[in-house]
Coordinates of C-alpha atoms in Angstrom, one line a residue:
M1 CA 58.4 168.7 145.0
R2 CA 59.4 168.2 141.4
R3 CA 63.0 168.4 142.6
F4 CA 62.6 165.7 145.4
N5 CA 61.0 163.5 142.4
A6 CA 63.8 164.2 139.9
R7 CA 66.5 163.5 142.7
A8 CA 64.6 160.1 143.5
F9 CA 64.3 159.3 139.9
L10 CA 68.3 160.0 139.4
F11 CA 68.9 157.8 142.8
I12 CA 66.8 154.8 141.4
F13 CA 68.4 154.7 137.8
I14 CA 72.0 154.9 139.6
F15 CA 71.0 152.2 142.0
I16 CA 69.7 149.9 139.2
G17 CA 72.9 150.8 136.7
S18 CA 74.8 149.8 140.0
L19 CA 73.4 146.5 140.1
C20 CA 73.7 145.7 136.5
S21 CA 77.1 146.4 136.4
H22 CA 77.7 144.2 139.5
A23 CA 75.7 141.3 138.1
A24 CA 77.4 137.9 137.8
P25 CA 78.8 137.2 134.4
R26 CA 77.0 134.4 132.1
K27 CA 78.3 131.0 132.8
P28 CA 80.0 129.4 129.9
H29 CA 78.5 126.2 128.4
V30 CA 80.1 122.8 129.1
V31 CA 80.0 120.6 125.9
V32 CA 81.4 117.1 126.5
L33 CA 81.5 113.9 124.5
G34 CA 81.3 111.0 127.1
A35 CA 83.2 107.7 127.0
A36 CA 82.5 105.2 124.1
K37 CA 80.2 102.1 124.4
R38 CA 79.3 99.7 122.1
V39 CA 75.7 98.6 121.3
S40 CA 73.9 96.2 119.2
Y41 CA 74.0 97.2 115.4
S42 CA 72.9 95.1 112.2
K43 CA 71.4 95.6 108.8
A44 CA 68.1 94.4 110.1
G45 CA 68.0 97.6 112.5
D46 CA 69.4 100.2 110.0
P47 CA 68.7 99.0 106.3
A48 CA 70.3 102.1 104.9
G49 CA 73.4 102.1 107.1
A50 CA 74.6 98.9 108.5
A51 CA 77.1 96.7 106.7
A52 CA 75.9 93.0 106.6
E53 CA 78.8 91.9 108.8
E54 CA 78.2 94.6 111.5
T55 CA 77.4 93.6 114.8
D56 CA 77.9 96.3 116.8
L57 CA 78.4 100.3 116.8
K58 CA 80.8 102.6 118.9
I59 CA 78.6 105.7 120.1
R60 CA 79.2 108.4 122.7
A61 CA 76.9 110.6 124.4
L62 CA 76.6 114.5 123.9
W63 CA 76.4 116.3 126.8
V64 CA 75.8 120.1 127.2
D65 CA 75.7 121.3 130.9
G66 CA 75.2 118.2 132.2
A67 CA 72.2 117.4 130.4
L68 CA 72.3 114.4 127.5
K69 CA 71.4 116.1 124.3
E70 CA 72.4 113.5 121.4
W71 CA 74.0 110.0 121.0
T72 CA 76.8 110.2 118.4
T73 CA 79.2 107.9 116.7
G74 CA 82.6 108.1 114.9
D75 CA 85.2 111.0 115.6
P76 CA 84.5 114.8 115.7
H77 CA 86.1 117.1 113.2
D78 CA 87.1 120.6 114.7
V79 CA 85.7 123.2 112.4
T80 CA 86.9 126.2 114.1
D81 CA 88.2 126.6 117.7
R82 CA 84.7 126.9 119.0
S83 CA 82.6 124.5 116.7
F84 CA 82.8 121.1 115.6
V85 CA 80.9 118.5 113.7
V86 CA 80.1 115.0 114.7
R87 CA 77.8 112.3 113.5
R88 CA 74.6 111.6 114.9
V89 CA 73.1 108.2 116.0
I90 CA 69.4 107.6 116.5
R91 CA 67.9 105.3 118.9
L92 CA 64.6 104.4 116.8
N93 CA 61.3 102.5 118.1
D94 CA 61.1 99.5 116.1
A95 CA 57.8 98.2 118.1
L96 CA 54.9 97.1 116.0
P97 CA 51.5 98.5 117.1
G98 CA 50.3 95.4 118.4
D99 CA 53.2 94.7 120.6
T100 CA 52.8 94.3 124.4
T101 CA 54.4 97.1 126.5
A102 CA 57.3 94.6 127.5
A103 CA 57.8 93.5 123.9
A104 CA 58.0 97.0 122.9
N105 CA 60.6 98.3 125.4
K106 CA 62.6 95.7 123.7
H107 CA 62.4 96.9 120.1
W108 CA 64.7 99.5 120.1
V109 CA 67.4 99.9 117.1
W110 CA 70.4 102.1 116.4
Q111 CA 70.8 103.7 113.1
R112 CA 73.5 106.3 111.9
G113 CA 72.0 109.7 111.3
P114 CA 72.9 113.2 109.9
W115 CA 76.0 115.3 110.8
L116 CA 75.4 117.7 113.9
L117 CA 77.2 121.3 114.4
V118 CA 77.9 122.0 117.8
D119 CA 78.9 125.3 119.1
R120 CA 81.0 124.9 122.2
V121 CA 80.3 128.7 123.4
T122 CA 76.5 128.9 122.8
G123 CA 75.9 125.2 123.5
H124 CA 73.8 125.1 120.4
I125 CA 73.5 121.8 118.2
V126 CA 71.9 121.9 114.6
A127 CA 71.6 118.9 112.4
L128 CA 73.2 119.9 108.9
K129 CA 71.3 119.2 105.7
L130 CA 74.2 118.2 103.5
P131 CA 73.1 118.0 99.6
D132 CA 72.1 114.6 98.6
Y133 CA 73.7 113.0 101.5
D134 CA 72.6 109.4 102.1
P135 CA 73.4 107.6 105.5
G136 CA 74.2 104.3 103.8
V137 CA 76.5 105.6 101.1
S138 CA 77.9 108.8 102.2
Q139 CA 81.2 108.8 104.4
V140 CA 81.9 112.5 104.5
A141 CA 85.6 113.4 104.9
W142 CA 86.2 116.7 106.6
F143 CA 88.6 119.6 105.9
R144 CA 88.2 123.0 107.3
D145 CA 84.6 123.7 106.9
Y146 CA 84.2 121.5 103.9
G147 CA 82.7 118.3 103.9
A148 CA 83.5 115.9 100.8
Y149 CA 81.3 112.5 100.2
C150 CA 79.6 110.7 97.4
G151 CA 76.2 111.7 97.3
V152 CA 73.0 110.1 96.1
T153 CA 70.1 111.9 94.3
S154 CA 66.5 111.5 95.5
T155 CA 65.8 109.2 93.0
G156 CA 68.6 106.7 94.4
K157 CA 69.6 106.0 90.9
N158 CA 72.8 108.3 90.3
L159 CA 76.1 108.7 92.6
Y160 CA 77.5 112.1 92.7
A161 CA 81.0 113.5 93.9
V162 CA 79.8 116.4 96.4
V163 CA 81.6 119.0 98.4
A164 CA 79.5 121.0 100.8
Q165 CA 80.6 124.2 102.6
I166 CA 78.9 124.6 106.0
A167 CA 76.5 127.6 105.8
A168 CA 77.0 128.0 102.2
R169 CA 74.0 128.5 100.0
K170 CA 75.1 125.9 97.3
P171 CA 77.4 123.0 97.2
V172 CA 80.9 123.7 96.1
L173 CA 81.1 120.6 93.7
T174 CA 78.2 118.4 92.3
K175 CA 79.6 116.0 89.6
K176 CA 78.0 112.8 88.3
L177 CA 80.3 110.0 89.0
E178 CA 78.1 107.2 88.1
A179 CA 74.9 105.1 88.2
V180 CA 74.2 103.5 91.6
D181 CA 74.2 99.7 92.0
A182 CA 71.2 98.9 94.3
G183 CA 73.2 96.2 96.1
N184 CA 76.3 98.2 96.8
K185 CA 75.3 100.1 99.7
A186 CA 76.1 100.8 103.7
G187 CA 79.6 102.5 102.6
N188 CA 80.5 100.4 99.6
A189 CA 79.8 102.4 97.0
C190 CA 82.6 104.9 97.4
A191 CA 85.8 104.4 99.6
P192 CA 86.6 107.5 101.9
T193 CA 87.5 110.7 100.1
D194 CA 91.0 112.0 100.0
W195 CA 92.1 115.7 100.8
Q196 CA 95.0 117.6 99.6
R197 CA 95.9 121.1 100.7
E198 CA 98.3 122.7 98.2
P199 CA 96.7 122.8 95.6
L200 CA 93.2 122.4 97.4
R201 CA 92.2 119.2 95.8
V202 CA 89.8 116.3 96.6
T203 CA 89.9 112.8 95.2
F204 CA 86.8 110.4 95.2
H205 CA 87.2 106.4 94.9
P206 CA 83.9 105.3 93.4
A207 CA 83.9 101.2 93.7
G208 CA 85.4 99.6 90.7
K209 CA 86.0 102.9 89.1
D210 CA 89.3 104.7 88.5
A211 CA 89.6 107.7 91.3
V212 CA 88.4 110.8 90.4
S213 CA 90.2 114.4 91.5
Y214 CA 88.8 118.1 91.5
D215 CA 90.6 120.9 91.9
I216 CA 88.5 123.4 94.6
V217 CA 89.1 126.9 94.5
P218 CA 89.4 128.0 98.1
G219 CA 87.2 130.6 99.6
S220 CA 86.6 131.9 103.1
A221 CA 84.7 130.3 105.6
V222 CA 80.9 131.5 105.6
L223 CA 80.2 129.8 109.1
V224 CA 78.5 132.6 111.4
E225 CA 79.3 131.7 115.1
E226 CA 76.8 133.9 117.3
T227 CA 77.9 135.5 120.5
G228 CA 74.8 135.2 122.5
D229 CA 72.1 132.2 123.1
D230 CA 70.0 133.2 120.0
A231 CA 72.0 131.6 117.2
D232 CA 70.3 130.8 113.8
S233 CA 69.9 127.4 112.4
V234 CA 72.6 126.6 110.0
E235 CA 72.1 124.3 107.3
T236 CA 73.2 123.7 103.6
P237 CA 70.3 123.5 101.2
A238 CA 70.0 120.1 99.1
A239 CA 71.7 120.5 95.5
Q240 CA 70.0 120.1 92.1
P241 CA 71.5 117.3 90.1
K242 CA 73.4 118.3 87.0

């Protein structure tokens, strides 16, 4: 009887192993940015991000396996051969508590939001928490896994030159540029930042000031890309003003 049970157990073990070996491989995720369309956009709907003369915003849907995950705006940047960043755009409910259902359905506005890190292999999407990032001021210029932009402190009074590296514990660079002009928002506080490869240098262009350049000591990428479906969140913690 014991010999029979051992043989039966061995047969079942081999049978299960055979099923596992012939199991269908995991299907890859399909990550797609859809066609661009324009939506109504104004400073009234997005006080922090829209310029006074803006009347519309070009957006694209981010699809994962055929499901709509986010709305995005602007051009994506490939960080690696499998990960890219793109800026999120948020559709926000602008209805008042006392509005009727019909009126409430009309009160939706679009606002520029944070940057997203998208993994084409796992299909994971993570919002990046860039140090001193301000949607109305920070125009992020990407190079490799570095993002350079003008940041604003939590008090809203000081403008900083910031270089953040995806998944790094601290920003690569934080240098005070000037005090913030309260009326100089919506991308006007700084022109887009310029990158130079050799030597690795970044140049900031604060409004009404001379350009300021900083040499960056290049380092290895610290972005960890998971192979499974349980990727950890990736974020860069807020920097402390110097």
